[in-house]
């Protein structure tokens, strides 16, 4: 693969509306928050931005509304050097938004209102066929219609492009989509919803990952937040611990992990190594408030890894 990997993301764009609160409210309660932060989000856009900040050549296939959020999203992609030729505008629907609460324990809850993201169609993906075929790696999530993701994966597989599926938010998945997936990266909640198996402990997560593996992906990585990640494929099953940091906001950490994973694999790193360093990128992102604004540059990631290696 190329030294500057080419990564295509077919996925969502949201505007994140993050309120920091002392704790998550109970039903019917009004709670006073600490602070409010608005910024660029959406799992697809986050993964694209994470990969671009770490040095990849990134193209995005997405749909935004004809509104101020859509204009800002396009500007933000350009500012990060992301190819926006296939970021389309939906004249009918508003841009996607995501109200998010983050509490003092650095736990979050997220609601997405997809808007224009649900207008991204298989036809839109076919129009971007060459973008996908030219990539080393395709990343998709489930914040656009599943039929759209499936079409992107069909194009990628026929061109031997490596496919990474982040099945988030969890949804019923067609068998064909899992069969076209090279690397499936759910978190503990998503793997539980897909397989019906608990992923509470590391060993449970390993079993759940194996249950997902038999559905078709070549490798499964379950991200477990501060407990790290488990990686399972036909030959191996390993637990990769996380890098301990002082977490303030986990929003987008999973996306940073996937963007970093795509870059490192595109650079030719073995999967287990890539999982370890992608965990470092995710750890860095939780030390800052906000979604994409918390994502590290390559220099920051390299420095963090060098410091941790010296300390070890
Ligand atoms: O994974 C975090 C992201 O989920 C947020 O940026 C939010 O927009 C939702 O898509």
PDB file of N, CA, C and O and ligand atoms in Angstrom, residues 12 14 16 40-43 46 98 100 110 112 143 251-252 255 291, ligand 1:
ATOM      1  N   UNK A  12     -21.546   9.591   7.541  1.00  0.00           N
ATOM      2  CA  UNK A  12     -22.377  10.695   8.043  1.00  0.00           C
ATOM      3  C   UNK A  12     -21.588  11.943   8.424  1.00  0.00           C
ATOM      4  O   UNK A  12     -20.399  11.892   8.706  1.00  0.00           O
ATOM      5  N   UNK A  14     -22.498  15.265  11.128  1.00  0.00           N
ATOM      6  CA  UNK A  14     -23.431  15.843  12.109  1.00  0.00           C
ATOM      7  C   UNK A  14     -22.804  17.108  12.669  1.00  0.00           C
ATOM      8  O   UNK A  14     -21.581  17.272  12.631  1.00  0.00           O
ATOM      9  N   UNK A  16     -22.306  18.457  16.288  1.00  0.00           N
ATOM     10  CA  UNK A  16     -22.407  17.977  17.676  1.00  0.00           C
ATOM     11  C   UNK A  16     -22.731  19.146  18.608  1.00  0.00           C
ATOM     12  O   UNK A  16     -22.063  20.190  18.574  1.00  0.00           O
ATOM     13  N   UNK A  40     -17.939  20.047  14.834  1.00  0.00           N
ATOM     14  CA  UNK A  40     -18.201  19.096  13.742  1.00  0.00           C
ATOM     15  C   UNK A  40     -18.104  17.674  14.261  1.00  0.00           C
ATOM     16  O   UNK A  40     -17.198  17.336  15.025  1.00  0.00           O
ATOM     17  N   UNK A  41     -19.082  16.850  13.855  1.00  0.00           N
ATOM     18  CA  UNK A  41     -19.122  15.467  14.293  1.00  0.00           C
ATOM     19  C   UNK A  41     -19.758  14.599  13.219  1.00  0.00           C
ATOM     20  O   UNK A  41     -19.754  14.928  12.028  1.00  0.00           O
ATOM     21  N   UNK A  42     -20.348  13.498  13.661  1.00  0.00           N
ATOM     22  CA  UNK A  42     -20.847  12.479  12.730  1.00  0.00           C
ATOM     23  C   UNK A  42     -19.747  11.440  12.591  1.00  0.00           C
ATOM     24  O   UNK A  42     -18.581  11.792  12.363  1.00  0.00           O
ATOM     25  N   UNK A  43     -20.119  10.167  12.734  1.00  0.00           N
ATOM     26  CA  UNK A  43     -19.084   9.128  12.766  1.00  0.00           C
ATOM     27  C   UNK A  43     -18.257   9.109  11.477  1.00  0.00           C
ATOM     28  O   UNK A  43     -17.041   8.924  11.520  1.00  0.00           O
ATOM     29  N   UNK A  46     -16.036  12.216  11.361  1.00  0.00           N
ATOM     30  CA  UNK A  46     -14.991  12.098  12.388  1.00  0.00           C
ATOM     31  C   UNK A  46     -13.873  11.161  11.926  1.00  0.00           C
ATOM     32  O   UNK A  46     -12.685  11.448  12.101  1.00  0.00           O
ATOM     33  N   UNK A  98     -26.473  16.217  16.414  1.00  0.00           N
ATOM     34  CA  UNK A  98     -26.326  15.217  17.480  1.00  0.00           C
ATOM     35  C   UNK A  98     -26.246  15.915  18.845  1.00  0.00           C
ATOM     36  O   UNK A  98     -25.172  16.391  19.226  1.00  0.00           O
ATOM     37  N   UNK A 100     -25.622  15.845  22.630  1.00  0.00           N
ATOM     38  CA  UNK A 100     -24.769  14.913  23.398  1.00  0.00           C
ATOM     39  C   UNK A 100     -24.625  15.430  24.834  1.00  0.00           C
ATOM     40  O   UNK A 100     -24.458  16.636  25.043  1.00  0.00           O
ATOM     41  N   UNK A 110     -25.588   9.904  23.436  1.00  0.00           N
ATOM     42  CA  UNK A 110     -25.678  10.624  22.157  1.00  0.00           C
ATOM     43  C   UNK A 110     -27.016  10.306  21.499  1.00  0.00           C
ATOM     44  O   UNK A 110     -27.435   9.147  21.458  1.00  0.00           O
ATOM     45  N   UNK A 112     -28.733  10.920  17.687  1.00  0.00           N
ATOM     46  CA  UNK A 112     -28.506  11.516  16.355  1.00  0.00           C
ATOM     47  C   UNK A 112     -29.841  11.761  15.671  1.00  0.00           C
ATOM     48  O   UNK A 112     -30.771  10.967  15.789  1.00  0.00           O
ATOM     49  N   UNK A 143     -24.746   5.390  10.069  1.00  0.00           N
ATOM     50  CA  UNK A 143     -25.549   6.610  10.226  1.00  0.00           C
ATOM     51  C   UNK A 143     -26.086   7.104   8.878  1.00  0.00           C
ATOM     52  O   UNK A 143     -26.642   8.195   8.801  1.00  0.00           O
ATOM     53  N   UNK A 251     -16.318  11.583  23.574  1.00  0.00           N
ATOM     54  CA  UNK A 251     -17.053  11.705  22.309  1.00  0.00           C
ATOM     55  C   UNK A 251     -16.093  11.635  21.114  1.00  0.00           C
ATOM     56  O   UNK A 251     -15.161  12.428  21.016  1.00  0.00           O
ATOM     57  N   UNK A 252     -16.342  10.690  20.226  1.00  0.00           N
ATOM     58  CA  UNK A 252     -15.530  10.563  19.014  1.00  0.00           C
ATOM     59  C   UNK A 252     -14.290   9.699  19.193  1.00  0.00           C
ATOM     60  O   UNK A 252     -13.553   9.478  18.230  1.00  0.00           O
ATOM     61  N   UNK A 255     -14.208   6.880  16.883  1.00  0.00           N
ATOM     62  CA  UNK A 255     -13.960   7.309  15.492  1.00  0.00           C
ATOM     63  C   UNK A 255     -12.479   7.615  15.281  1.00  0.00           C
ATOM     64  O   UNK A 255     -11.918   7.309  14.226  1.00  0.00           O
ATOM     65  N   UNK A 291     -15.408  16.974  19.926  1.00  0.00           N
ATOM     66  CA  UNK A 291     -15.251  15.802  19.065  1.00  0.00           C
ATOM     67  C   UNK A 291     -14.014  15.983  18.182  1.00  0.00           C
ATOM     68  O   UNK A 291     -12.904  15.673  18.597  1.00  0.00           O
TER      69      UNK A 291
HETATM   70  O1  LIG B   1     -19.057   8.714  17.520  1.00  0.00           O
HETATM   71  C1  LIG B   1     -19.343  10.007  17.962  1.00  0.00           C
HETATM   72  C2  LIG B   1     -20.274  10.664  17.009  1.00  0.00           C
HETATM   73  O2  LIG B   1     -21.530   9.990  17.050  1.00  0.00           O
HETATM   74  C3  LIG B   1     -20.605  12.105  17.327  1.00  0.00           C
HETATM   75  O3  LIG B   1     -19.727  12.987  16.674  1.00  0.00           O
HETATM   76  C4  LIG B   1     -22.041  12.232  16.891  1.00  0.00           C
HETATM   77  O4  LIG B   1     -22.214  13.157  15.870  1.00  0.00           O
HETATM   78  C5  LIG B   1     -22.496  10.838  16.494  1.00  0.00           C
HETATM   79  O5  LIG B   1     -22.434  10.660  15.136  1.00  0.00           O
END
